[in-house]
CSV table of C-alpha atoms in Angstrom, one decimal:
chain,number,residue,atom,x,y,z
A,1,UNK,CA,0.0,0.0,0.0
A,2,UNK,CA,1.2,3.4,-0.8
A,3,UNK,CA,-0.3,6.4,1.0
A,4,UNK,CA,0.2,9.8,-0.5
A,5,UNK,CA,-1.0,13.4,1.2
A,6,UNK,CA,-1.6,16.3,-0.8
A,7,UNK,CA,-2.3,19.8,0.7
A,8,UNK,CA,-2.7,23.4,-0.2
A,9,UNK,CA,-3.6,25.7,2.3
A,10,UNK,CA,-4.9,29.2,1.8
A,11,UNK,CA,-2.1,31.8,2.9
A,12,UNK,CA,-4.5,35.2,4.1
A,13,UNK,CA,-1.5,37.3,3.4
A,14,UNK,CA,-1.1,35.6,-0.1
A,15,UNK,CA,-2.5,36.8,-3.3
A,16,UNK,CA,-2.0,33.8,-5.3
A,17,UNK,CA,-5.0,31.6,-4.0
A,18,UNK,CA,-8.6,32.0,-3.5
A,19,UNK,CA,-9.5,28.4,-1.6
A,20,UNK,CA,-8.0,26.2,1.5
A,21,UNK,CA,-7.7,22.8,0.7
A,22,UNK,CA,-6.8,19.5,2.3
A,23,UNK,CA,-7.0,16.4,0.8
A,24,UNK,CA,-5.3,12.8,1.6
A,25,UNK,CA,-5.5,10.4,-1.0
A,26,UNK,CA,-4.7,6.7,0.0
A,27,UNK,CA,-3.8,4.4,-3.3
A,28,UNK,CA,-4.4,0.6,-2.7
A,29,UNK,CA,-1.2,-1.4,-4.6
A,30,UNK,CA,-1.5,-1.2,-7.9
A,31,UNK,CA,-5.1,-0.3,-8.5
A,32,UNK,CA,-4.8,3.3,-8.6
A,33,UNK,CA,-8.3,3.3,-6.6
A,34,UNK,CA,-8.5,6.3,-4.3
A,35,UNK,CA,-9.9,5.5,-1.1
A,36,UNK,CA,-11.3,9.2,0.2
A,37,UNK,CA,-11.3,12.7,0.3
A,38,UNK,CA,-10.7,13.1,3.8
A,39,UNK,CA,-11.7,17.4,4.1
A,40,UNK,CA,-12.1,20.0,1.3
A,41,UNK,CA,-13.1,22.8,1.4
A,42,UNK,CA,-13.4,25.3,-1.6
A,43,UNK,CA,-13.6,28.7,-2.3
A,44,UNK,CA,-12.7,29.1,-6.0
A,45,UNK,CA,-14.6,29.6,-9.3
A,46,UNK,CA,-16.8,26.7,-11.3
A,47,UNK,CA,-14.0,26.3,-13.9
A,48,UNK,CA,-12.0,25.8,-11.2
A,49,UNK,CA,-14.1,23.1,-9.3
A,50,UNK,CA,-14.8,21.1,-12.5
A,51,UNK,CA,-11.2,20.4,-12.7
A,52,UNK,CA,-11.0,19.4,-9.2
A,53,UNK,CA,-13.7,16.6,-9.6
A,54,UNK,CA,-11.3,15.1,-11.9
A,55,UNK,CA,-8.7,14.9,-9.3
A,56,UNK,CA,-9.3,11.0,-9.1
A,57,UNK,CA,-8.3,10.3,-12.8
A,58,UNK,CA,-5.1,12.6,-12.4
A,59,UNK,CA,-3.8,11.0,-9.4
A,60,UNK,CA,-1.6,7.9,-11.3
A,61,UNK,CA,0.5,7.5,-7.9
A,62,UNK,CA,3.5,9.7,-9.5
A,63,UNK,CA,4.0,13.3,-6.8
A,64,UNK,CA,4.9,15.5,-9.5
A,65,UNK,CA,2.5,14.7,-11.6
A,66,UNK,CA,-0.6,15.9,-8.2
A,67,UNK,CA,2.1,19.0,-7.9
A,68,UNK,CA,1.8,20.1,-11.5
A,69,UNK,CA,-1.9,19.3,-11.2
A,70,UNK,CA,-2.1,21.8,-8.0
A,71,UNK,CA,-0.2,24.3,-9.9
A,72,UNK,CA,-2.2,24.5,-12.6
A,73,UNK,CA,-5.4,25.1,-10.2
A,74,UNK,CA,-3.4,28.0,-8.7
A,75,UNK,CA,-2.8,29.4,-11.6
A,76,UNK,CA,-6.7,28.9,-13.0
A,77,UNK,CA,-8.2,30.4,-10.1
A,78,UNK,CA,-5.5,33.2,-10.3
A,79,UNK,CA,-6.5,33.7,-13.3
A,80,UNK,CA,-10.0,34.1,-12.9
A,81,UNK,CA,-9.6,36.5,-9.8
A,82,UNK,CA,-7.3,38.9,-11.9
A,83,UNK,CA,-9.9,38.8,-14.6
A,84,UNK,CA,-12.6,39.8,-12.2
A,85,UNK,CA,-10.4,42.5,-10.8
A,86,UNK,CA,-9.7,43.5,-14.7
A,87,UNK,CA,-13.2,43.5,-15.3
A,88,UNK,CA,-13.9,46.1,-12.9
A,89,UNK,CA,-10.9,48.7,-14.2
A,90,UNK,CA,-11.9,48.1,-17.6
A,91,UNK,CA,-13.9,50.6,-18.2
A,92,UNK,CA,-12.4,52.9,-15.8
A,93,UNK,CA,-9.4,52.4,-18.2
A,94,UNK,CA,-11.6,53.2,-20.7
A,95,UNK,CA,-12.7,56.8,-19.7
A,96,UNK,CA,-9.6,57.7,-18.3
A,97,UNK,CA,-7.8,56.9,-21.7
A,98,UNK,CA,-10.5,59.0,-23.4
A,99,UNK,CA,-10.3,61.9,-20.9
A,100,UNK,CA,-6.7,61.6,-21.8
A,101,UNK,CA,-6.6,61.4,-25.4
A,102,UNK,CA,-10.1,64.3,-25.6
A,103,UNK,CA,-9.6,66.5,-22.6
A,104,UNK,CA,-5.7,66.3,-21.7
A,105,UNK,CA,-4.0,66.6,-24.9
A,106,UNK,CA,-6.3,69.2,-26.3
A,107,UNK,CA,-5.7,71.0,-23.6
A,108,UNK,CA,-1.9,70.6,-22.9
A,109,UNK,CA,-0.9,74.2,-22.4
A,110,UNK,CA,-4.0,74.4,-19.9
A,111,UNK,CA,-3.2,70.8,-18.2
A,112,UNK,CA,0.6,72.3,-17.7
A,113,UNK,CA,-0.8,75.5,-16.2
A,114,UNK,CA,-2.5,73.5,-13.6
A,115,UNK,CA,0.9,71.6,-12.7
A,116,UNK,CA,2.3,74.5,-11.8
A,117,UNK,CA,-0.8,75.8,-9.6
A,118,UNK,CA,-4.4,75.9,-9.2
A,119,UNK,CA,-6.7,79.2,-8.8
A,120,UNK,CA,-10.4,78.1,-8.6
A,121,UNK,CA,-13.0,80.2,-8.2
A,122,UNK,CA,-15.2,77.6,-6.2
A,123,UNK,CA,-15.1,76.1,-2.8
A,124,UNK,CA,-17.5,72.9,-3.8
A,125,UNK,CA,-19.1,71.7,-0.4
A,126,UNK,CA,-21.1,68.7,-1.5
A,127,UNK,CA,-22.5,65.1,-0.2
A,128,UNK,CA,-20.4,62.5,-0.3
A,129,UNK,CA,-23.7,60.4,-1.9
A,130,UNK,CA,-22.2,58.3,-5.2
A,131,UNK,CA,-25.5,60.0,-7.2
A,132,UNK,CA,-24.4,63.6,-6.4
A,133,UNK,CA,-20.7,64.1,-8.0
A,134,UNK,CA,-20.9,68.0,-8.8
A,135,UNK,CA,-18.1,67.4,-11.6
A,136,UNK,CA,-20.4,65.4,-13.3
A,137,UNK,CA,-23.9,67.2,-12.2
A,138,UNK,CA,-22.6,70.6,-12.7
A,139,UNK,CA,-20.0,70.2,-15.4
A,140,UNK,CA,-16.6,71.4,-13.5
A,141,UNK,CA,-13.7,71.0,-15.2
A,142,UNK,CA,-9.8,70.1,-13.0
A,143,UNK,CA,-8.9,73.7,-12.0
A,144,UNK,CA,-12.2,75.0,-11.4
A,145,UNK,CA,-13.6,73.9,-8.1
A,146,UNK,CA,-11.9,72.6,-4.7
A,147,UNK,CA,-14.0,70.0,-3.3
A,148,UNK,CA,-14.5,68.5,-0.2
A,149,UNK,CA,-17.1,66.0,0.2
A,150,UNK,CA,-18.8,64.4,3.3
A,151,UNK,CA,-21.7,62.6,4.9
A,152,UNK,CA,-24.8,65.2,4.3
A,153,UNK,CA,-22.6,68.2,3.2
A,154,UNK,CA,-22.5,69.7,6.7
A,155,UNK,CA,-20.7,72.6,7.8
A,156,UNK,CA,-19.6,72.5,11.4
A,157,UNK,CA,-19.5,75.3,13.9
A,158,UNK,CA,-16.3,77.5,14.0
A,159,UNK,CA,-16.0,77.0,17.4
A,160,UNK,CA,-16.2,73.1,17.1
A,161,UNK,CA,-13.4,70.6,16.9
A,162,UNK,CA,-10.7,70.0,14.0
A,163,UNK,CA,-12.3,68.2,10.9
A,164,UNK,CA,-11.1,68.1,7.1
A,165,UNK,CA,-14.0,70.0,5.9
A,166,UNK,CA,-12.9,72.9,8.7
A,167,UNK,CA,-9.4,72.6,7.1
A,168,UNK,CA,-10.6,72.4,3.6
A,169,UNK,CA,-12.4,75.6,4.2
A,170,UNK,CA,-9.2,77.6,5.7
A,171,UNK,CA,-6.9,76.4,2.8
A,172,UNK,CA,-9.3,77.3,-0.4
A,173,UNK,CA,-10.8,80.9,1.4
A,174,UNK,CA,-7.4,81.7,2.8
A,175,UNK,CA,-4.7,80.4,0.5
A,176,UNK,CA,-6.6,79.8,-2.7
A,177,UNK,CA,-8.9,82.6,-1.9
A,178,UNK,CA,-11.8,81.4,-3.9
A,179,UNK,CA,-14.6,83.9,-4.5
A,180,UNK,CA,-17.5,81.5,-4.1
A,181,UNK,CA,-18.6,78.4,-1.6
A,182,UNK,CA,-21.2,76.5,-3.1
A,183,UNK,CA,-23.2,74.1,-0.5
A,184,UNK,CA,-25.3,72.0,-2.4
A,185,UNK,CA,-27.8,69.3,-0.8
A,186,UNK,CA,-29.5,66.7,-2.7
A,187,UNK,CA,-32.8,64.5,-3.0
A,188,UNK,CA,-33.1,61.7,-1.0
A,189,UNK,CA,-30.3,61.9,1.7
A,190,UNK,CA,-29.2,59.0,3.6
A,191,UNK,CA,-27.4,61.1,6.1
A,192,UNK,CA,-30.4,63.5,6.3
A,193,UNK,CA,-32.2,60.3,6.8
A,194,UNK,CA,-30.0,58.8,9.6
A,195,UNK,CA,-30.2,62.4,11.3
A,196,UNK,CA,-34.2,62.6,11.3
A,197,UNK,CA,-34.1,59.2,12.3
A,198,UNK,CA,-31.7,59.1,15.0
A,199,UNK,CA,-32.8,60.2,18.6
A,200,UNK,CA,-30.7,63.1,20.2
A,201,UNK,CA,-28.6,61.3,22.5
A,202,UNK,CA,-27.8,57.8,20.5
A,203,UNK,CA,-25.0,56.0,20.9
A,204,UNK,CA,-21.8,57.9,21.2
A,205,UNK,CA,-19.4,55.4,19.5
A,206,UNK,CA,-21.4,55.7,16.5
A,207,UNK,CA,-19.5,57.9,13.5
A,208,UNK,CA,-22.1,58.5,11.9
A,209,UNK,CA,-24.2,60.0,14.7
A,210,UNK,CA,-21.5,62.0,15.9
A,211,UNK,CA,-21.4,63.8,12.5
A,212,UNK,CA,-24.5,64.2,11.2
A,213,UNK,CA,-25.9,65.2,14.8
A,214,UNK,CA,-23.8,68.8,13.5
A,215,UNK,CA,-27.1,69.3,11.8
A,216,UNK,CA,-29.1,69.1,14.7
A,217,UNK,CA,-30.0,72.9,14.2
A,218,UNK,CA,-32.0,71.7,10.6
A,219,UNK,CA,-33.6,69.0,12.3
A,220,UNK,CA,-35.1,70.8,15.2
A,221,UNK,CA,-36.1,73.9,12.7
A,222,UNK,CA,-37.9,70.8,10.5
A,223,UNK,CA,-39.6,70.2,13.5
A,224,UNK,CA,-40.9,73.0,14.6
A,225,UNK,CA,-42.8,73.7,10.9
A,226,UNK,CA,-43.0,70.2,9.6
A,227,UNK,CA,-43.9,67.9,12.2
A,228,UNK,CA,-47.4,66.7,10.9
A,229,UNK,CA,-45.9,66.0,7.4
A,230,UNK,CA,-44.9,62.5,6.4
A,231,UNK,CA,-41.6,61.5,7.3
A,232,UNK,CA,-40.0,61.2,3.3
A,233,UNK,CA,-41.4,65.1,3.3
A,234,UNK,CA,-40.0,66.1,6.6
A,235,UNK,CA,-36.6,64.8,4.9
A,236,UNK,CA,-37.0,66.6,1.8
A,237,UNK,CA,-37.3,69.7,4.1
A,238,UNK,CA,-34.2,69.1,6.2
A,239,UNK,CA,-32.4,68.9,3.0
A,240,UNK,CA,-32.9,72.2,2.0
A,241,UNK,CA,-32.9,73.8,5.8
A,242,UNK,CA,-29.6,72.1,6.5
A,243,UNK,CA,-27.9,73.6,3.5
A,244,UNK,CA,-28.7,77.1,4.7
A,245,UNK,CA,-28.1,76.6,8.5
A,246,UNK,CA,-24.4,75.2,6.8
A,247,UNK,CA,-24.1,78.7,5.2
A,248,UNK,CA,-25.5,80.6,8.5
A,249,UNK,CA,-22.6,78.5,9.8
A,250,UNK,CA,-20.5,79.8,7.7
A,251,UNK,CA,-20.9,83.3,8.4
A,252,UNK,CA,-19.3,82.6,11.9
A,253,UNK,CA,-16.0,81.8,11.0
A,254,UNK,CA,-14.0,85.5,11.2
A,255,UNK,CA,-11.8,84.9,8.1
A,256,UNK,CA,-15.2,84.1,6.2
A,257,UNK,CA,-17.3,86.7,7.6
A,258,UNK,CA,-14.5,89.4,6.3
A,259,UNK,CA,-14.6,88.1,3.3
A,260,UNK,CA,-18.3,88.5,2.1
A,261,UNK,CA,-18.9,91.6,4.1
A,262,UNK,CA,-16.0,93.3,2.1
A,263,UNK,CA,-17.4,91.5,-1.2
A,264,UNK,CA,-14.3,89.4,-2.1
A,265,UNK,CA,-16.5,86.2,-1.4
A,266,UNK,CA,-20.3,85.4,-2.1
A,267,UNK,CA,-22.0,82.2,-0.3
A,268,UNK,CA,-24.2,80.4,-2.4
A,269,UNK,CA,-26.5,77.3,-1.4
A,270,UNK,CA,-27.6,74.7,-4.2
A,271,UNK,CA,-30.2,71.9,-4.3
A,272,UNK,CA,-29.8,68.8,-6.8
A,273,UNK,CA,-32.9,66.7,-7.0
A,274,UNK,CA,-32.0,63.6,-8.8
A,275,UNK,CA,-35.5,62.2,-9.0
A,276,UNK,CA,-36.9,65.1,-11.5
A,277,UNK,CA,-33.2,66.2,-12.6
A,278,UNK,CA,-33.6,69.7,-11.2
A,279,UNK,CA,-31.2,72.0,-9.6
A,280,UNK,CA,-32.1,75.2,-7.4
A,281,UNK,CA,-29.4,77.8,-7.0
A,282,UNK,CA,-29.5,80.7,-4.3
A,283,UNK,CA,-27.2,83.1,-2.9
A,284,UNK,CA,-27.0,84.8,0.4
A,285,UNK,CA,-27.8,88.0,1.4
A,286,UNK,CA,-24.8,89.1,3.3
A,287,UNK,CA,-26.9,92.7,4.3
A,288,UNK,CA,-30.2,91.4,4.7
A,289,UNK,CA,-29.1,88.9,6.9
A,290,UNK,CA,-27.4,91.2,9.3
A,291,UNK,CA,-29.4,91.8,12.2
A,292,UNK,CA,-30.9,88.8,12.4
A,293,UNK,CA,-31.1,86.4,15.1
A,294,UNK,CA,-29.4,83.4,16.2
A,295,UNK,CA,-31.3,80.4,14.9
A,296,UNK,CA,-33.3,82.3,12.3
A,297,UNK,CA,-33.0,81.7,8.5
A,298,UNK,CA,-30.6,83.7,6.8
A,299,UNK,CA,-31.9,86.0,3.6
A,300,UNK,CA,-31.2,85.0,0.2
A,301,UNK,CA,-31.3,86.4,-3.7
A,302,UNK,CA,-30.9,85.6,-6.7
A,303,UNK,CA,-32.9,82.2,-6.5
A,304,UNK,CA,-33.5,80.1,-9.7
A,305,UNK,CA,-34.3,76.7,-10.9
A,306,UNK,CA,-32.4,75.0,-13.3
């Protein structure tokens, strides 16, 4: 009787296998009759399993002929994962090659400009939602607008803690010196949502809460006018009051505040609703707003639907 073991074993810090298995094959004299598959377990693709099943038939008794037969699995199911993962870049590929061959080159001289440094006019608050990318909603081009993006395109308070939209703020109004933030809100947000949702005092090690609880102001304003409307229109509400409550913010950081009440910089709230493809543009009203007291809505101008 001759007893041979054969053994892979999947390696979590390896790229070069996608299954764990453990098989013992016993081979009676001369017979070539295997006795069992003792354990397998798999984790691969179908082409991949069909060639297993005819591990039986490949198993003549000679090692190197079960190693080259492991080998070639590897390689299948290697293979097949790096054709998934190509699958998924393809077409990335695809438009990045056509944004360089259509945009890029056309526009070397402009491209080279932009190497050198940037100057946008915009400071681009916006959702981080995958629906709502301003470049492709609102047609910016690289150079145009600086861009931060988070959960529900909140601003925080000045007097709040460090966050990267506070620093993204400082850099683009101070350094860039960009003459317009643009806070646009959307249809349908799931962090609007999760904040009318959520009670007041939820659980603490929750991100999300943490964050979104910064529009706390827009909720209890919702509230206090929209409490007897259904919950989807209570949202919709929120939407649009958190996007001015984020520009009321606005006006309390000093640097900011300077800015638009010497003219250099306008404020400018914006409203994307996916669901009818419709976009509603306002701008503050830096003197009408003066005067006015904590908690009540700032005045705006110059509002149109696209």
């Amino acid at each position: 009787m001759a007893a041979y073991h054969f053994s892979i074993s999947y390696d979590p810090s390896s790229s070069t296998s996608l299954f764990s298995l453990h098989t013992q094959i016993s081979i009676f004299h001369s017979s070539e009759k295997v006795k069992d598959l003792e354990k397998t377990q798999l984790r691969f693709p179908a082409s991949f399993r069909r060639k297993a099943a005819n591990l039986q038939t490949m198993a003549s008794g000679k090692t190197p002929g079960l190693t080259q037969e492991a080998n070639d699995f590897t390689y299948e199911a290697t293979v097949d994962r790096d054709n998934n993962t190509d699958v998924v870049f393809d077409d990335m590929k695809q438009r990045f090659l056509a944004f360089k061959k259509l945009n890029y080159m056309d526009n070397l001289e402009h491209f080279k400009k932009l190497a050198d440094a940037q100057s946008p006019k915009f400071l681009v608050i916006a959702c981080a939602d995958s629906r709502v990318c301003p470049s492709a909603v609102l047609g910016f081009q690289p150079g145009e607008a600086f861009t931060v993006r988070n959960i529900a395109n909140l601003v925080p308070s000045y007097e709040s803690g460090p966050t990267e939209t506070k620093a993204a703020l400082q850099f683009s109004v101070n350094t860039l010196e960009v003459e317009n933030i643009l806070v646009i809100g959307h249809s349908r947000c799931g962090g609007i949502q999760a904040l009318m949702s959520m009670e007041d005092e939820g659980d603490s090690r929750s991100f999300i809460h943490n964050w979104v609880i910064v529009g706390k102001k827009a909720k209890e304003s919702t509230k206090a006018v929209a409490s007897n409307l259904h919950f989807d229109h209570q949202c919709q509400h929120c939407e649009k009051a958190s996007i001015n409550h984020s520009l009321e913010r606005l006006l309390g950081y000093p640097w900011i505040e300077e800015k638009v009440r010497k003219g250099s910089l306008s404020l400018h709230g914006g409203y994307y609703d996916f669901v009818n493809c419709t976009f509603e543009k306002w701008t503050v009203d830096y003197e009408g707003s003066r005067g006015k007291k904590e908690g009540s809505e700032i005045a705006v101008k110059n509002r149109s639907v696209w």
